[in-house]
XYZ file of C-alpha atoms in Angstrom:
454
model
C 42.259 53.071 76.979
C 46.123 53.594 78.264
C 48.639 52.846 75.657
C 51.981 50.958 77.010
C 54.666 53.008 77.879
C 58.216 51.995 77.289
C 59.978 53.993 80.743
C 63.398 52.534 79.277
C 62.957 54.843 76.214
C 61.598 57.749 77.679
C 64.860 58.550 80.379
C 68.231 58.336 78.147
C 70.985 56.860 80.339
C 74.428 58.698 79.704
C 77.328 56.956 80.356
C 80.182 59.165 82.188
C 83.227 59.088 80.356
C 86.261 57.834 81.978
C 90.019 58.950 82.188
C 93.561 57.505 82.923
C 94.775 59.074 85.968
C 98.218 58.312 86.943
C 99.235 57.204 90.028
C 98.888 59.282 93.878
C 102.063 58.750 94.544
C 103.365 59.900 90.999
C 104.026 63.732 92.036
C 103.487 63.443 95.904
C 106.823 64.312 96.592
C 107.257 66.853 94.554
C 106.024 69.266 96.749
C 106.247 66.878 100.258
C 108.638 68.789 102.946
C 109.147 65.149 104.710
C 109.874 65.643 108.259
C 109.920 69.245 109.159
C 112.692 71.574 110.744
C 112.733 75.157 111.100
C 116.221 75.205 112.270
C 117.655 76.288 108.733
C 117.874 79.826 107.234
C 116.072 80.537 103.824
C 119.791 81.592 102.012
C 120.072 77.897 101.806
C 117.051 77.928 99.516
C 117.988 80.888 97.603
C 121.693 79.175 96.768
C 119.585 75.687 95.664
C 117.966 78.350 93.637
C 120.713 79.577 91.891
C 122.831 77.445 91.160
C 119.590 75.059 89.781
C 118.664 77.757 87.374
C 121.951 79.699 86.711
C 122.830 76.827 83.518
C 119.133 77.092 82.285
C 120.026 80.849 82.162
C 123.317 81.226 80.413
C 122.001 79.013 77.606
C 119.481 81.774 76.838
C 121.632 84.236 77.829
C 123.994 83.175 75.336
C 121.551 82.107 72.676
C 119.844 85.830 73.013
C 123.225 87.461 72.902
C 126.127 85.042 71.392
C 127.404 85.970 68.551
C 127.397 89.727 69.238
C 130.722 90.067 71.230
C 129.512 90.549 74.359
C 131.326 88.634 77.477
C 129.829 87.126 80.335
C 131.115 88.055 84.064
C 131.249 85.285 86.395
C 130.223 87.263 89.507
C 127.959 90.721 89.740
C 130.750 92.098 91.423
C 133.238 91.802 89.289
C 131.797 94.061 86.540
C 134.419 96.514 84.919
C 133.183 99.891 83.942
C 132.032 100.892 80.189
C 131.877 97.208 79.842
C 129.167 95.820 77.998
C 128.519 92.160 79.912
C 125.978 90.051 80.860
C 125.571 88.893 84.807
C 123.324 86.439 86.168
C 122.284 86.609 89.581
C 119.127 86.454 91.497
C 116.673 89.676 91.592
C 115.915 91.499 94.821
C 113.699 94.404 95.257
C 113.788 96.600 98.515
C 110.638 98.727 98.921
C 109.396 99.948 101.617
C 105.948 98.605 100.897
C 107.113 95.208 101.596
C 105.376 93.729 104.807
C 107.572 93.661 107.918
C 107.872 89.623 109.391
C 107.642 91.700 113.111
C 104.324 93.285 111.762
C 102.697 90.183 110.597
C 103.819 88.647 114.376
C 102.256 91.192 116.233
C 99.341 91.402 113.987
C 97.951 88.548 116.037
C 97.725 90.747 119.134
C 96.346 93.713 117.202
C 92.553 93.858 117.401
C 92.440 95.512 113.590
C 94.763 94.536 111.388
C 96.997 96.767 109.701
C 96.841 98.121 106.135
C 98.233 95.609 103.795
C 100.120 97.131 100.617
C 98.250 96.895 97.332
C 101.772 96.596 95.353
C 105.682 96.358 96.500
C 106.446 98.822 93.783
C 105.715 102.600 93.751
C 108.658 104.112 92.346
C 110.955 104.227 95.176
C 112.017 100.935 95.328
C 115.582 99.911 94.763
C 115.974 96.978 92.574
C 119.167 94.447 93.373
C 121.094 92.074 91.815
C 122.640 89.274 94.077
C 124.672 86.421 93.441
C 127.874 84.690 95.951
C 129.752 87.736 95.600
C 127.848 90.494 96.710
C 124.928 91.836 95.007
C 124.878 95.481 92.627
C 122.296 97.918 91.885
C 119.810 97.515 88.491
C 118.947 100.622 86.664
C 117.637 102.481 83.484
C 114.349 101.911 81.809
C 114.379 98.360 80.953
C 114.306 97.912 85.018
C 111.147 100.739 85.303
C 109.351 99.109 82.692
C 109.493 95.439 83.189
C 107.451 92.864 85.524
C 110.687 92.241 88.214
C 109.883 89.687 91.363
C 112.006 89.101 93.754
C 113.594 85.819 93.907
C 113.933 85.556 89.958
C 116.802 84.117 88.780
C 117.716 86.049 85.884
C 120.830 87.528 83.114
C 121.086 91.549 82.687
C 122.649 92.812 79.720
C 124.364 96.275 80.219
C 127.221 97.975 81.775
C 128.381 100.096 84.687
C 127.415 103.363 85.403
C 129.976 106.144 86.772
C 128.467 105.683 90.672
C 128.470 102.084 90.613
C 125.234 100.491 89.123
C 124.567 98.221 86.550
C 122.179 99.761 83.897
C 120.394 97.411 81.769
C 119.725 97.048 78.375
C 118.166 93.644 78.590
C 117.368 90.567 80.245
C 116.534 87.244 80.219
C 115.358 83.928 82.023
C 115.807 80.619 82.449
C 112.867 79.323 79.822
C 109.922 76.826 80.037
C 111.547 73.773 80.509
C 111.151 70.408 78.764
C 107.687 69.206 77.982
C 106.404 65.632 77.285
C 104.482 65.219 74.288
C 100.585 66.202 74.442
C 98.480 62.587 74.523
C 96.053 62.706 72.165
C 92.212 62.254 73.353
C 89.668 61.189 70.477
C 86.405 62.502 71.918
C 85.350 65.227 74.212
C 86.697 65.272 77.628
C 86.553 67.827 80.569
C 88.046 68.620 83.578
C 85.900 70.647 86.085
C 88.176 73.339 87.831
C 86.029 74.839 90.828
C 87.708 77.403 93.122
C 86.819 79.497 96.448
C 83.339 77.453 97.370
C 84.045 79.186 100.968
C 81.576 77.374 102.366
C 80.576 79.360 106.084
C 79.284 78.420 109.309
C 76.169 80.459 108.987
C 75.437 78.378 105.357
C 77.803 75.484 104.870
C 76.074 74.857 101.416
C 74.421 77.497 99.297
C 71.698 77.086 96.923
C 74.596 77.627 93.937
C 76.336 75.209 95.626
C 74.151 72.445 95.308
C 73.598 73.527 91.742
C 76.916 72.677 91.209
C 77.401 69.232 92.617
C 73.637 68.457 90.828
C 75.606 69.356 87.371
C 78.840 67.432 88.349
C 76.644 64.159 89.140
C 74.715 64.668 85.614
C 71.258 65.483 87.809
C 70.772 68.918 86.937
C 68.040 69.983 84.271
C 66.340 68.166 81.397
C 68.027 65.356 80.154
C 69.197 67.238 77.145
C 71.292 69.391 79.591
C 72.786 66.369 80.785
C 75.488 64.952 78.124
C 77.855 68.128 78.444
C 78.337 67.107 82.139
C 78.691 63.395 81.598
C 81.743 63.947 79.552
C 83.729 65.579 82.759
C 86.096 62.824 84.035
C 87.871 64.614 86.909
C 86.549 67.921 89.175
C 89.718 69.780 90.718
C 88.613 71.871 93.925
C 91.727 74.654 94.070
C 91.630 75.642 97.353
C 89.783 77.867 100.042
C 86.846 75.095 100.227
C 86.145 76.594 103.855
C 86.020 80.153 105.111
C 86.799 79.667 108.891
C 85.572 82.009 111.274
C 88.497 83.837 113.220
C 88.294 82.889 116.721
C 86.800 84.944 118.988
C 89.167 86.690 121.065
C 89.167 86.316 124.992
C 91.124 84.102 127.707
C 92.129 80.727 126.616
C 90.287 78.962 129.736
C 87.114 80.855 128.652
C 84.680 78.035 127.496
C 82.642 80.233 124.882
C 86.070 81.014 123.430
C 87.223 77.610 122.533
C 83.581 76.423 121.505
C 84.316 74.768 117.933
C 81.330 73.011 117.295
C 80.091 75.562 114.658
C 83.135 74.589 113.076
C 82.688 70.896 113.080
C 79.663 70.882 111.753
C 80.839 73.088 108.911
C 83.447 70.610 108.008
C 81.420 67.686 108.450
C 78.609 69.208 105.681
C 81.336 70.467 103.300
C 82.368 66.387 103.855
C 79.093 65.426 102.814
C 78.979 67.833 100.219
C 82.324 66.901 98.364
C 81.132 62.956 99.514
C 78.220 63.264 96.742
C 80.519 64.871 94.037
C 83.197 62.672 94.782
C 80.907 59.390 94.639
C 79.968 60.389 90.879
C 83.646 61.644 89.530
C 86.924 61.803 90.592
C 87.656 64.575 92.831
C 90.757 66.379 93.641
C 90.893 68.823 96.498
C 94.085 71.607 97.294
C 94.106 73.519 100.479
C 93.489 77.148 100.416
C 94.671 80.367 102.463
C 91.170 80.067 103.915
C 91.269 76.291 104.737
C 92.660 74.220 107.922
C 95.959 73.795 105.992
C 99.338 74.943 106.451
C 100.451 78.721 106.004
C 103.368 78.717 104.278
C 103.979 77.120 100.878
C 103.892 74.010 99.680
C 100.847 73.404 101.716
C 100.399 70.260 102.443
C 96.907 67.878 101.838
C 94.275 68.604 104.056
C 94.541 65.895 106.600
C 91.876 62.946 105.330
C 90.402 62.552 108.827
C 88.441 65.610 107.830
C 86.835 63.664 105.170
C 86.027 60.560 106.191
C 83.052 60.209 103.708
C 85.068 61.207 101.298
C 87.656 59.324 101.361
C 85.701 56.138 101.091
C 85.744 56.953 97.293
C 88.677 55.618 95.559
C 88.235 59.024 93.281
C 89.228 61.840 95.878
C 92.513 62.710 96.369
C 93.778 64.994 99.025
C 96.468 67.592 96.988
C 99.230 69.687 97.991
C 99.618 73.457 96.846
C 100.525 73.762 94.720
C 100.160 70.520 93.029
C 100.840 68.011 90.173
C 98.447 65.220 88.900
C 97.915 63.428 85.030
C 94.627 62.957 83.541
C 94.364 60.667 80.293
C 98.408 61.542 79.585
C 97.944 65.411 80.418
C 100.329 67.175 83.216
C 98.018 69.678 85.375
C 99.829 71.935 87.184
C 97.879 74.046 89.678
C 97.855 76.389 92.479
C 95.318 78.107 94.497
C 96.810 81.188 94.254
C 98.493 82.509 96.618
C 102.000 83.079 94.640
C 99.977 84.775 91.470
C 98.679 87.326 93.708
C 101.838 87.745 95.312
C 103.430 88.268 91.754
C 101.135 90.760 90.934
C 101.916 92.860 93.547
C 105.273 93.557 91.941
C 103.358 95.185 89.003
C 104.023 98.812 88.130
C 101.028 100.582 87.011
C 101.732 103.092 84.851
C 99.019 105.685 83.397
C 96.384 104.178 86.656
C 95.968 100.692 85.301
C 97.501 96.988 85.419
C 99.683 95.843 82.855
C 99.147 92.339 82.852
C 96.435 89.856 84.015
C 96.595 87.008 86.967
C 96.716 84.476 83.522
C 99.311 86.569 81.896
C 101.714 86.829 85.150
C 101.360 83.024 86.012
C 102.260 82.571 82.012
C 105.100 85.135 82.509
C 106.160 82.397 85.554
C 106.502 79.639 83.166
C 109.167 81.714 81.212
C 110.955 81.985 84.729
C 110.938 78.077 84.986
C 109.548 79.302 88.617
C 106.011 79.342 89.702
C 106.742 81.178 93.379
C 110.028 83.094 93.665
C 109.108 85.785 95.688
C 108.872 83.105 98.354
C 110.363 83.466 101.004
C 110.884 87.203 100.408
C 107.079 88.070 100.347
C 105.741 84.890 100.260
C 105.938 82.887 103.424
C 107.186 79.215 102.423
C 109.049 76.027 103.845
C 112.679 76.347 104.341
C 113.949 73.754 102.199
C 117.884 72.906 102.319
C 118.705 71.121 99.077
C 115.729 72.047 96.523
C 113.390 74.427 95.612
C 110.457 72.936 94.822
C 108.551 75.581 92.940
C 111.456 75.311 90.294
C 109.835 73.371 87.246
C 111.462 70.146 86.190
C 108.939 70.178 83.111
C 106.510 71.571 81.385
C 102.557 71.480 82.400
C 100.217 70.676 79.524
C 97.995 72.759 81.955
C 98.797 75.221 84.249
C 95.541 76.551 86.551
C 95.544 79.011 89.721
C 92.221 79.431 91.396
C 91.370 82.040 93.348
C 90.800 84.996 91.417
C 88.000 87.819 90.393
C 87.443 86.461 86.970
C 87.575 82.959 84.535
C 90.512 83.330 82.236
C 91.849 81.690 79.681
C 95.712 82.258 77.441
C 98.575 80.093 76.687
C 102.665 79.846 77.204
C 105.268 79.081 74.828
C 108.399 77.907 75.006
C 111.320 78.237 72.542
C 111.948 74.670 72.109
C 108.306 73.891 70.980
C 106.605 74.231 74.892
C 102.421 74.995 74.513
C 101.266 75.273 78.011
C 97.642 76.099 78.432
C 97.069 78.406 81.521
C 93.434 79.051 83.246
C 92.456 81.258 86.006
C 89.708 80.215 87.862
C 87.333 82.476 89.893
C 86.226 82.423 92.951
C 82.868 80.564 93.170
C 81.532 82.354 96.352
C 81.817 85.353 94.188
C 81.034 84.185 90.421
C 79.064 81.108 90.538
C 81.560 80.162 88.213
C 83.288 77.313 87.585
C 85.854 76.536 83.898
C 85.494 73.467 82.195
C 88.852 72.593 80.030
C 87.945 70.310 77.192
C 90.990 67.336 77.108
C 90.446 67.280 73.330
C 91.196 70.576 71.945
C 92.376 71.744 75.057
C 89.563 74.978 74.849
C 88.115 76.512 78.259
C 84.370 77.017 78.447
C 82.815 78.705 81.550
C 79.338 77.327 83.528
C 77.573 79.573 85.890
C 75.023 78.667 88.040
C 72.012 81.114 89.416
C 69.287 80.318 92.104
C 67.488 84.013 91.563
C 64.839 82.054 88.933
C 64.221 78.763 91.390
């Protein structure tokens, strides 16, 4: 005889947990460039630069040196000789390793591309200083030693040497800037920061793929696997969602040539793909180097006619890069990237290895209350008039930056009291990785998925 079943008993039900998010049109034009015009030259952003960050710096400068008779001189070069002063300007580094803008415009007629620099500094470099006067040379070992960028606005402490240079004995930066408080969150929340799915034409959607968006909707494994992933109230895809094919080289009129179809069907299944995710949580997506975006920095959202399932959820969002957005009273800043690697290519490496990690240097950018400033030196970006939009008005409770080798977790602090969390997030084509950052106690755990065991 069959005993009665109760079904309702036997599958638990979790409910997903739910965030605040603040409004899409909150932080949209933070990093918007409106109605575009390449007419202007990129001193125009340099000077916005400047003179935005030049206070922020002379109130460190002085609080890091006032007090110990030391004078300030208004313009680099109006330095006196065996002088001890402080001058603010903004950094420049000339190295020959620096790519050439003629290079990368011929590279497109090149049939192999050229060999790209692993790092702008080897030694021979000459480091600047450079403000509306004129700019003067930076020497001595504090120079050697530390992680310089150009494009950082910054104070050097030292005096003039016999031919002319400025050696320094210190520096400092404009600071973390202001931060809101940190909104408490009583229970165990996650954000879900995926990075570098580089979904292809030859397989749109791996088998670690579909893992993923199976642990996202809470479908994945026994139902004791499945409260963890209920508690995730917002999935942030940072960039390089799509790894294009180049196009094939030949005439423009031949048909074969300008055959995209491959390509639309790619973005159509990644559509489908991110439709299913985006159906179960909110989902934000940021452009990539890889993806159908812009070049240059801020990239702007991915246009939503390439998502057209997706955007029938009132979840997804389209992002910039970088990118702003709130979840339950928390400030996520994020990138995918591109201006962390192009920091650590300023990186000395002395005795054959790195001295700082992709988290540390994107920590190191808070302290330079800029999250991009070798752009436009090294970094191709937007030639903004009036702003600079990578200068930080406030402090992130988060800061992220996907694409890189490895999951990373550290923190930034300001002197006023500023905690900012920062997170690397690997590349999922490589890792089958993805970092989930608990709301709560604001602690990174890592998931990896496998398909060797199914």
């Amino acid at each position: 005889m069959l005993a009665a079943c109760d079904f309702n008993a036997m599958e638990q039900v979790f409910e997903r947990a739910t965030a605040v998010s603040d409004d899409p049109s909150k932080y949209s034009k933070v990093f918007s460039t409106g109605r575009r015009s390449y007419v202007r030259q990129f001193n125009e952003l340099y000077y916005a630069r400047l003179n935005e960050l030049k206070p922020h710096v002379l109130t460190h400068a002085a609080r890091r040196w006032g007090g110990k008779n030391i004078t300030h001189t208004l313009k680099v070069l109006n330095v006196e000789a065996d002088e001890t002063t402080y001058i603010v300007g903004t950094v420049f580094i000339d190295s020959n390793k620096k790519p050439s803008t003629l290079e990368q415009v011929e590279k497109e007629h090149w049939i192999s591309d050229p060999e790209i620099s692993d790092g702008y500094r080897n030694g021979a470099e000459t480091v600047y200083l450079e403000d509306e006067s004129g700019r003067i040379r930076l020497v001595g070992d504090v120079v050697d030693q530390s992680l310089l960028v150009s494009g950082i606005v910054a104070a050097m402490l030292g005096k003039e040497t016999p031919d002319g240079s400025f050696e320094v004995a210190d520096m400092c930066f404009a600071g973390m800037p202001p931060q809101t408080a940190l909104a408490s969150v009583a229970e165990d929340k996650y954000v879900a920061f995926v990075s570098s799915l580089s979904a292809t034409v030859e397989c749109p959607v791996t088998l670690e793929m579909q893992l993923l968006a199976e642990y996202l909707c809470g479908t994945l494994g026994p139902v004791s696997h499945r409260p963890l992933p209920a508690q995730i109230v917002q999935v942030v895809v940072a960039g390089d969602v799509l790894s294009l094919p180049t196009p094939p080289l030949g005439h423009t009129e031949d048909a074969r040539a300008n055959d995209r179809s491959a390509v639309s069907a790619l973005v159509s299944a990644i559509d489908s793909y991110l439709a299913d995710i985006a159906a179960a949580v909110p989902l934000a997506l940021m452009p990539g180097a890889q993806d159908p975006a812009d070049t240059s920095l801020p990239q702007q959202p991915i246009h939503p006619s390439m998502f057209a399932q997706c955007k029938q959820y009132s979840g997804f969002r389209s992002l910039s890069n970088p990118a702003l957005l709130e979840v339950d009273g928390h400030v996520l800043l994020g990138s995918s990237g591109q201006n962390v690697d192009d920091i650590a290519r300023y990186v000395t490496y002395p005795n054959n290895g790195p001295t700082d990690s992709p988290c540390e240097l994107a920590a190191k950018s808070l302290q330079w209350r800029h999250i991009a400033p070798s752009a436009p030196d090294t970094l191709w970006c937007y030639p903004f008039s009036d702003r600079d939009p990578f200068i930080l008005a406030q402090s992130p409770h988060v800061y992220f930056v996907g694409g890189q080798d490895l999951p990373d977790s550290g923190e930034a602090r300001g002197s006023d009291g500023q905690h900012t969390t920062v997170v690397t997030v690997p590349k999922f084509s490589k890792t089958h990785c993805i970092v989930l950052l608990n709301l709560r106690n604001m602690k990174c755990t890592t998931v990896q998925f496998s398909a060797t065991n199914i």
